[in-house]
């Protein structure tokens, strides 16, 4: 039998129960990975772990809390003995102009999008004793100007800066750090946009390939960056966006 690409590899996924996170976990499980699933919703996490079988472990964690993330990674290493890959899929979408964004909304958006990425990176690196791959999630909106995206664009642009700096810092330890920058993906998080006909049509018109993303589109890109076969790739921001971040649609 052919060796699966993630056979005997331990992958930690924070935000595992979300649309992209769950699609990624299903893909990695099918390719032989042992999984540690993290996120806030204990019920959804456990349901996903039950679906994936004995090689998946669910452990609730608030990824905006550094101490909680540290304990989560300690539990992952205690259970599996190693960590080979780390992904942070936690995130939020806030579509408001800056002058209508409250302090609470701003702080929450930064915490959910940027703090979670930083804590995942900080404590993930500490758990990776033999190198590996860390993948963070930004957004196409961090690389182009989209109206009413100030909070999410700023916080996710921070993820890009974090990715590039960390890739340089941890390369000597054989830890690769990359991120994906999706366009609009049809997930429970984006339903307020995708279920509104006017908003959906406006979004479709900005994606040159003429469709919105599916969770599996982004999951496949993350798995590519995690794959040990791609061990010469680090410090990259991979647009998975139907052309949104780089093309003008007709």
GROMACS .gro file of C-alpha atoms in nm:
model
  250
    1UNK     CA    1   0.000   0.000   0.000
    2UNK     CA    2   0.126   0.353  -0.074
    3UNK     CA    3   0.240   0.559   0.223
    4UNK     CA    4  -0.008   0.833   0.305
    5UNK     CA    5   0.144   1.186   0.308
    6UNK     CA    6   0.063   1.245   0.675
    7UNK     CA    7   0.110   0.892   0.804
    8UNK     CA    8   0.221   0.910   1.170
    9UNK     CA    9   0.229   1.292   1.162
   10UNK     CA   10   0.063   1.483   1.445
   11UNK     CA   11  -0.122   1.794   1.330
   12UNK     CA   12  -0.276   2.045   1.570
   13UNK     CA   13  -0.569   2.247   1.432
   14UNK     CA   14  -0.714   2.541   1.622
   15UNK     CA   15  -1.054   2.650   1.496
   16UNK     CA   16  -1.108   2.289   1.392
   17UNK     CA   17  -1.487   2.293   1.410
   18UNK     CA   18  -1.533   2.586   1.170
   19UNK     CA   19  -1.604   2.546   0.802
   20UNK     CA   20  -1.243   2.551   0.680
   21UNK     CA   21  -1.107   2.380   0.991
   22UNK     CA   22  -1.346   2.086   0.967
   23UNK     CA   23  -1.278   2.041   0.593
   24UNK     CA   24  -0.905   2.042   0.667
   25UNK     CA   25  -0.936   1.788   0.948
   26UNK     CA   26  -1.134   1.550   0.725
   27UNK     CA   27  -0.870   1.580   0.454
   28UNK     CA   28  -0.579   1.526   0.692
   29UNK     CA   29  -0.746   1.232   0.862
   30UNK     CA   30  -0.801   1.066   0.524
   31UNK     CA   31  -0.430   1.113   0.453
   32UNK     CA   32  -0.316   0.942   0.773
   33UNK     CA   33  -0.270   1.226   1.022
   34UNK     CA   34  -0.320   1.207   1.395
   35UNK     CA   35  -0.514   1.516   1.495
   36UNK     CA   36  -0.551   1.739   1.799
   37UNK     CA   37  -0.863   1.948   1.750
   38UNK     CA   38  -0.898   2.280   1.932
   39UNK     CA   39  -1.168   2.545   1.948
   40UNK     CA   40  -1.430   2.705   2.168
   41UNK     CA   41  -1.732   2.485   2.090
   42UNK     CA   42  -1.676   2.163   2.284
   43UNK     CA   43  -1.983   1.991   2.140
   44UNK     CA   44  -1.893   2.054   1.776
   45UNK     CA   45  -1.530   1.958   1.839
   46UNK     CA   46  -1.627   1.628   1.997
   47UNK     CA   47  -1.873   1.551   1.718
   48UNK     CA   48  -1.595   1.606   1.463
   49UNK     CA   49  -1.352   1.391   1.662
   50UNK     CA   50  -1.612   1.113   1.682
   51UNK     CA   51  -1.662   1.136   1.304
   52UNK     CA   52  -1.288   1.114   1.236
   53UNK     CA   53  -1.223   0.820   1.465
   54UNK     CA   54  -0.963   0.719   1.720
   55UNK     CA   55  -0.679   0.922   1.566
   56UNK     CA   56  -0.855   1.252   1.649
   57UNK     CA   57  -0.869   1.411   1.994
   58UNK     CA   58  -1.088   1.708   2.084
   59UNK     CA   59  -0.976   1.962   2.346
   60UNK     CA   60  -1.168   2.288   2.395
   61UNK     CA   61  -0.948   2.599   2.403
   62UNK     CA   62  -1.001   2.974   2.393
   63UNK     CA   63  -0.726   3.071   2.151
   64UNK     CA   64  -0.744   3.438   2.255
   65UNK     CA   65  -0.602   3.328   2.593
   66UNK     CA   66  -0.226   3.269   2.580
   67UNK     CA   67  -0.219   3.049   2.891
   68UNK     CA   68  -0.501   2.834   2.756
   69UNK     CA   69  -0.318   2.785   2.427
   70UNK     CA   70   0.000   2.692   2.611
   71UNK     CA   71  -0.187   2.428   2.811
   72UNK     CA   72  -0.353   2.302   2.494
   73UNK     CA   73  -0.019   2.241   2.323
   74UNK     CA   74   0.120   2.078   2.636
   75UNK     CA   75  -0.176   1.839   2.627
   76UNK     CA   76  -0.117   1.768   2.257
   77UNK     CA   77   0.246   1.682   2.317
   78UNK     CA   78   0.166   1.475   2.625
   79UNK     CA   79  -0.090   1.270   2.433
   80UNK     CA   80   0.098   1.227   2.106
   81UNK     CA   81   0.462   1.273   2.204
   82UNK     CA   82   0.530   1.512   1.918
   83UNK     CA   83   0.380   1.791   1.707
   84UNK     CA   84   0.464   1.799   1.335
   85UNK     CA   85   0.219   2.057   1.204
   86UNK     CA   86   0.013   2.344   1.341
   87UNK     CA   87  -0.275   2.537   1.184
   88UNK     CA   88  -0.474   2.832   1.317
   89UNK     CA   89  -0.814   2.857   1.148
   90UNK     CA   90  -0.971   3.080   1.414
   91UNK     CA   91  -1.105   3.406   1.276
   92UNK     CA   92  -1.392   3.650   1.245
   93UNK     CA   93  -1.548   3.880   0.986
   94UNK     CA   94  -1.656   4.235   1.067
   95UNK     CA   95  -1.772   4.449   0.776
   96UNK     CA   96  -1.800   4.806   0.904
   97UNK     CA   97  -1.626   5.133   0.823
   98UNK     CA   98  -1.384   5.250   1.092
   99UNK     CA   99  -1.607   5.534   1.214
  100UNK     CA  100  -1.889   5.289   1.287
  101UNK     CA  101  -1.669   5.026   1.454
  102UNK     CA  102  -1.687   5.034   1.834
  103UNK     CA  103  -1.387   4.988   2.057
  104UNK     CA  104  -1.527   4.652   2.168
  105UNK     CA  105  -1.570   4.536   1.807
  106UNK     CA  106  -1.217   4.645   1.717
  107UNK     CA  107  -1.059   4.472   2.016
  108UNK     CA  108  -1.260   4.156   1.958
  109UNK     CA  109  -1.165   4.144   1.589
  110UNK     CA  110  -0.796   4.189   1.663
  111UNK     CA  111  -0.807   3.928   1.940
  112UNK     CA  112  -0.984   3.669   1.726
  113UNK     CA  113  -0.776   3.719   1.412
  114UNK     CA  114  -0.431   3.828   1.528
  115UNK     CA  115  -0.391   3.729   1.892
  116UNK     CA  116  -0.499   3.373   1.816
  117UNK     CA  117  -0.243   3.350   1.536
  118UNK     CA  118   0.036   3.486   1.757
  119UNK     CA  119  -0.043   3.254   2.049
  120UNK     CA  120  -0.076   2.956   1.818
  121UNK     CA  121   0.262   3.036   1.667
  122UNK     CA  122   0.433   3.109   1.999
  123UNK     CA  123   0.322   2.793   2.175
  124UNK     CA  124   0.320   2.579   1.860
  125UNK     CA  125   0.689   2.648   1.807
  126UNK     CA  126   0.756   2.542   2.164
  127UNK     CA  127   0.590   2.207   2.103
  128UNK     CA  128   0.776   2.129   1.778
  129UNK     CA  129   1.103   1.962   1.873
  130UNK     CA  130   1.195   1.823   1.531
  131UNK     CA  131   1.087   2.093   1.287
  132UNK     CA  132   0.762   2.095   1.095
  133UNK     CA  133   0.512   2.331   0.939
  134UNK     CA  134   0.292   2.609   1.076
  135UNK     CA  135   0.012   2.753   0.862
  136UNK     CA  136  -0.182   3.066   0.950
  137UNK     CA  137  -0.488   3.213   0.778
  138UNK     CA  138  -0.506   3.572   0.653
  139UNK     CA  139  -0.744   3.710   0.390
  140UNK     CA  140  -0.733   3.858   0.042
  141UNK     CA  141  -0.878   4.174   0.200
  142UNK     CA  142  -0.545   4.229   0.377
  143UNK     CA  143  -0.368   4.273   0.044
  144UNK     CA  144  -0.614   4.491  -0.150
  145UNK     CA  145  -0.837   4.781  -0.054
  146UNK     CA  146  -1.196   4.669   0.012
  147UNK     CA  147  -1.447   4.912   0.157
  148UNK     CA  148  -1.575   4.846   0.510
  149UNK     CA  149  -1.303   4.592   0.592
  150UNK     CA  150  -1.082   4.811   0.812
  151UNK     CA  151  -1.081   4.597   1.128
  152UNK     CA  152  -1.057   4.257   0.961
  153UNK     CA  153  -0.807   4.377   0.700
  154UNK     CA  154  -0.580   4.534   0.961
  155UNK     CA  155  -0.585   4.232   1.192
  156UNK     CA  156  -0.535   3.984   0.911
  157UNK     CA  157  -0.258   4.197   0.757
  158UNK     CA  158  -0.086   4.151   1.092
  159UNK     CA  159  -0.102   3.776   1.030
  160UNK     CA  160   0.096   3.824   0.708
  161UNK     CA  161   0.364   4.024   0.889
  162UNK     CA  162   0.374   3.761   1.163
  163UNK     CA  163   0.414   3.486   0.904
  164UNK     CA  164   0.706   3.650   0.727
  165UNK     CA  165   0.898   3.741   1.039
  166UNK     CA  166   0.842   3.403   1.204
  167UNK     CA  167   0.949   3.220   0.888
  168UNK     CA  168   1.284   3.396   0.910
  169UNK     CA  169   1.318   3.344   1.284
  170UNK     CA  170   1.243   2.972   1.291
  171UNK     CA  171   1.398   2.856   0.964
  172UNK     CA  172   1.719   2.749   1.147
  173UNK     CA  173   1.500   2.516   1.356
  174UNK     CA  174   1.352   2.363   1.038
  175UNK     CA  175   1.012   2.507   1.119
  176UNK     CA  176   0.837   2.641   0.810
  177UNK     CA  177   0.580   2.920   0.850
  178UNK     CA  178   0.336   3.008   0.571
  179UNK     CA  179  -0.015   3.143   0.540
  180UNK     CA  180  -0.311   3.129   0.307
  181UNK     CA  181  -0.515   3.434   0.211
  182UNK     CA  182  -0.865   3.326   0.107
  183UNK     CA  183  -1.129   3.522  -0.075
  184UNK     CA  184  -1.491   3.489   0.033
  185UNK     CA  185  -1.555   3.126   0.131
  186UNK     CA  186  -1.897   2.976   0.191
  187UNK     CA  187  -1.885   2.881   0.559
  188UNK     CA  188  -2.115   2.934   0.859
  189UNK     CA  189  -1.902   3.239   0.945
  190UNK     CA  190  -1.980   3.410   0.613
  191UNK     CA  191  -2.352   3.325   0.596
  192UNK     CA  192  -2.460   3.684   0.664
  193UNK     CA  193  -2.291   3.779   0.338
  194UNK     CA  194  -2.354   3.475   0.121
  195UNK     CA  195  -2.725   3.443   0.208
  196UNK     CA  196  -2.797   3.803   0.110
  197UNK     CA  197  -2.857   3.807  -0.264
  198UNK     CA  198  -2.720   4.157  -0.324
  199UNK     CA  199  -2.409   4.095  -0.115
  200UNK     CA  200  -2.353   3.756  -0.272
  201UNK     CA  201  -2.380   3.892  -0.626
  202UNK     CA  202  -2.146   4.181  -0.545
  203UNK     CA  203  -1.893   3.935  -0.402
  204UNK     CA  204  -1.922   3.702  -0.700
  205UNK     CA  205  -1.848   3.991  -0.937
  206UNK     CA  206  -1.515   4.054  -0.761
  207UNK     CA  207  -1.389   3.695  -0.798
  208UNK     CA  208  -1.251   3.649  -1.150
  209UNK     CA  209  -1.325   3.275  -1.154
  210UNK     CA  210  -1.693   3.350  -1.109
  211UNK     CA  211  -1.765   3.158  -0.791
  212UNK     CA  212  -1.715   3.182  -0.418
  213UNK     CA  213  -1.472   2.955  -0.241
  214UNK     CA  214  -1.558   2.629  -0.073
  215UNK     CA  215  -1.393   2.516   0.253
  216UNK     CA  216  -1.226   2.232   0.064
  217UNK     CA  217  -1.048   2.482  -0.164
  218UNK     CA  218  -0.868   2.639   0.131
  219UNK     CA  219  -0.820   2.308   0.312
  220UNK     CA  220  -0.633   2.167   0.011
  221UNK     CA  221  -0.396   2.465   0.008
  222UNK     CA  222  -0.327   2.436   0.380
  223UNK     CA  223  -0.260   2.063   0.345
  224UNK     CA  224  -0.016   2.140   0.063
  225UNK     CA  225   0.179   2.375   0.290
  226UNK     CA  226   0.174   2.124   0.575
  227UNK     CA  227   0.291   1.835   0.359
  228UNK     CA  228   0.651   1.730   0.442
  229UNK     CA  229   0.705   1.675   0.069
  230UNK     CA  230   0.697   2.056   0.031
  231UNK     CA  231   0.976   2.117   0.280
  232UNK     CA  232   1.145   2.394   0.076
  233UNK     CA  233   0.849   2.632   0.104
  234UNK     CA  234   0.845   2.891   0.381
  235UNK     CA  235   0.756   3.257   0.426
  236UNK     CA  236   0.485   3.243   0.159
  237UNK     CA  237   0.139   3.399   0.141
  238UNK     CA  238  -0.073   3.181  -0.086
  239UNK     CA  239  -0.383   3.346  -0.229
  240UNK     CA  240  -0.673   3.101  -0.245
  241UNK     CA  241  -0.922   3.354  -0.364
  242UNK     CA  242  -1.058   3.297  -0.714
  243UNK     CA  243  -0.838   3.585  -0.831
  244UNK     CA  244  -0.981   3.841  -0.586
  245UNK     CA  245  -0.644   3.950  -0.452
  246UNK     CA  246  -0.463   3.991  -0.783
  247UNK     CA  247  -0.704   4.015  -1.079
  248UNK     CA  248  -0.969   4.255  -1.195
  249UNK     CA  249  -1.280   4.064  -1.298
  250UNK     CA  250  -1.441   4.148  -1.628
   0.00000   0.00000   0.00000
